[in-house]
Amino acid sequence: IESRPEGKHRARIVNGFKNGDSMCFNYLFFIDFEASVEDPRAQYALAHLQ
C-alpha cells in the first residue's frame, strides 16, 4: 500500500451516500497486487477494501 498527498486536487467520493453528499480526502491510497479475478481470495480481499 502506498499513499500520496493530494495537494490542490483532493480525492472526492460522491457515490454511496444516501443524501447525495460527498467527502474529500487529503490522501489517495494505491494498492497493487497480482491475482486472478477468478480467485476467491482475491475477490474476498477486494470486497473488504470497499
PDB file of C-alpha atoms in Angstrom:
ATOM      1  CA  ILE A   1       0.000   0.000   0.000  1.00  0.00           C
ATOM      2  CA  GLU A   2       1.265   3.449  -0.905  1.00  0.00           C
ATOM      3  CA  SER A   3      -0.187   6.837  -0.096  1.00  0.00           C
ATOM      4  CA  ARG A   4       0.262  10.160  -1.831  1.00  0.00           C
ATOM      5  CA  PRO A   5      -0.785  13.611  -0.635  1.00  0.00           C
ATOM      6  CA  GLU A   6      -3.378  15.067  -2.949  1.00  0.00           C
ATOM      7  CA  GLY A   7      -2.300  18.717  -2.759  1.00  0.00           C
ATOM      8  CA  LYS A   8      -4.699  21.105  -4.522  1.00  0.00           C
ATOM      9  CA  HIS A   9      -6.822  18.363  -6.099  1.00  0.00           C
ATOM     10  CA  ARG A  10      -8.168  16.315  -3.228  1.00  0.00           C
ATOM     11  CA  ALA A  11      -9.827  12.952  -3.828  1.00  0.00           C
ATOM     12  CA  ARG A  12     -13.597  13.102  -3.523  1.00  0.00           C
ATOM     13  CA  ILE A  13     -16.209  10.370  -3.161  1.00  0.00           C
ATOM     14  CA  VAL A  14     -19.674  11.268  -4.408  1.00  0.00           C
ATOM     15  CA  ASN A  15     -21.478   7.932  -4.822  1.00  0.00           C
ATOM     16  CA  GLY A  16     -22.552   5.798  -1.934  1.00  0.00           C
ATOM     17  CA  PHE A  17     -24.173   8.483   0.199  1.00  0.00           C
ATOM     18  CA  LYS A  18     -27.949   8.456   0.634  1.00  0.00           C
ATOM     19  CA  ASN A  19     -28.387  12.233   0.663  1.00  0.00           C
ATOM     20  CA  GLY A  20     -26.042  12.946  -2.272  1.00  0.00           C
ATOM     21  CA  ASP A  21     -23.270  14.429  -0.124  1.00  0.00           C
ATOM     22  CA  SER A  22     -19.626  13.994  -0.992  1.00  0.00           C
ATOM     23  CA  MET A  23     -16.496  13.544   1.109  1.00  0.00           C
ATOM     24  CA  CYS A  24     -12.999  14.868   0.377  1.00  0.00           C
ATOM     25  CA  PHE A  25      -9.758  13.239   1.431  1.00  0.00           C
ATOM     26  CA  ASN A  26      -6.228  14.616   1.713  1.00  0.00           C
ATOM     27  CA  TYR A  27      -4.541  11.349   0.731  1.00  0.00           C
ATOM     28  CA  LEU A  28      -5.042   8.833  -2.025  1.00  0.00           C
ATOM     29  CA  PHE A  29      -4.082   5.199  -1.343  1.00  0.00           C
ATOM     30  CA  PHE A  30      -2.866   2.797  -4.015  1.00  0.00           C
ATOM     31  CA  ILE A  31      -2.902  -0.970  -3.747  1.00  0.00           C
ATOM     32  CA  ASP A  32      -1.112  -3.137  -6.267  1.00  0.00           C
ATOM     33  CA  PHE A  33      -1.398  -6.903  -6.162  1.00  0.00           C
ATOM     34  CA  GLU A  34      -1.383  -9.723  -8.656  1.00  0.00           C
ATOM     35  CA  ALA A  35      -4.172 -12.258  -8.656  1.00  0.00           C
ATOM     36  CA  SER A  36      -6.774 -13.731 -10.923  1.00  0.00           C
ATOM     37  CA  VAL A  37     -10.224 -12.150 -10.742  1.00  0.00           C
ATOM     38  CA  GLU A  38     -11.492 -15.730 -10.521  1.00  0.00           C
ATOM     39  CA  ASP A  39      -9.531 -16.377  -7.301  1.00  0.00           C
ATOM     40  CA  PRO A  40     -11.970 -16.321  -4.357  1.00  0.00           C
ATOM     41  CA  ARG A  41      -9.226 -14.993  -2.070  1.00  0.00           C
ATOM     42  CA  ALA A  42      -8.674 -12.001  -4.365  1.00  0.00           C
ATOM     43  CA  GLN A  43     -12.422 -11.340  -4.512  1.00  0.00           C
ATOM     44  CA  TYR A  44     -12.621 -11.539  -0.720  1.00  0.00           C
ATOM     45  CA  ALA A  45      -9.703  -9.127  -0.277  1.00  0.00           C
ATOM     46  CA  LEU A  46     -11.128  -6.590  -2.739  1.00  0.00           C
ATOM     47  CA  ALA A  47     -14.593  -6.789  -1.199  1.00  0.00           C
ATOM     48  CA  HIS A  48     -13.148  -5.892   2.196  1.00  0.00           C
ATOM     49  CA  LEU A  49     -11.364  -2.841   0.795  1.00  0.00           C
ATOM     50  CA  GLN A  50     -14.576  -1.224  -0.418  1.00  0.00           C
TER      51      GLN A  50
END
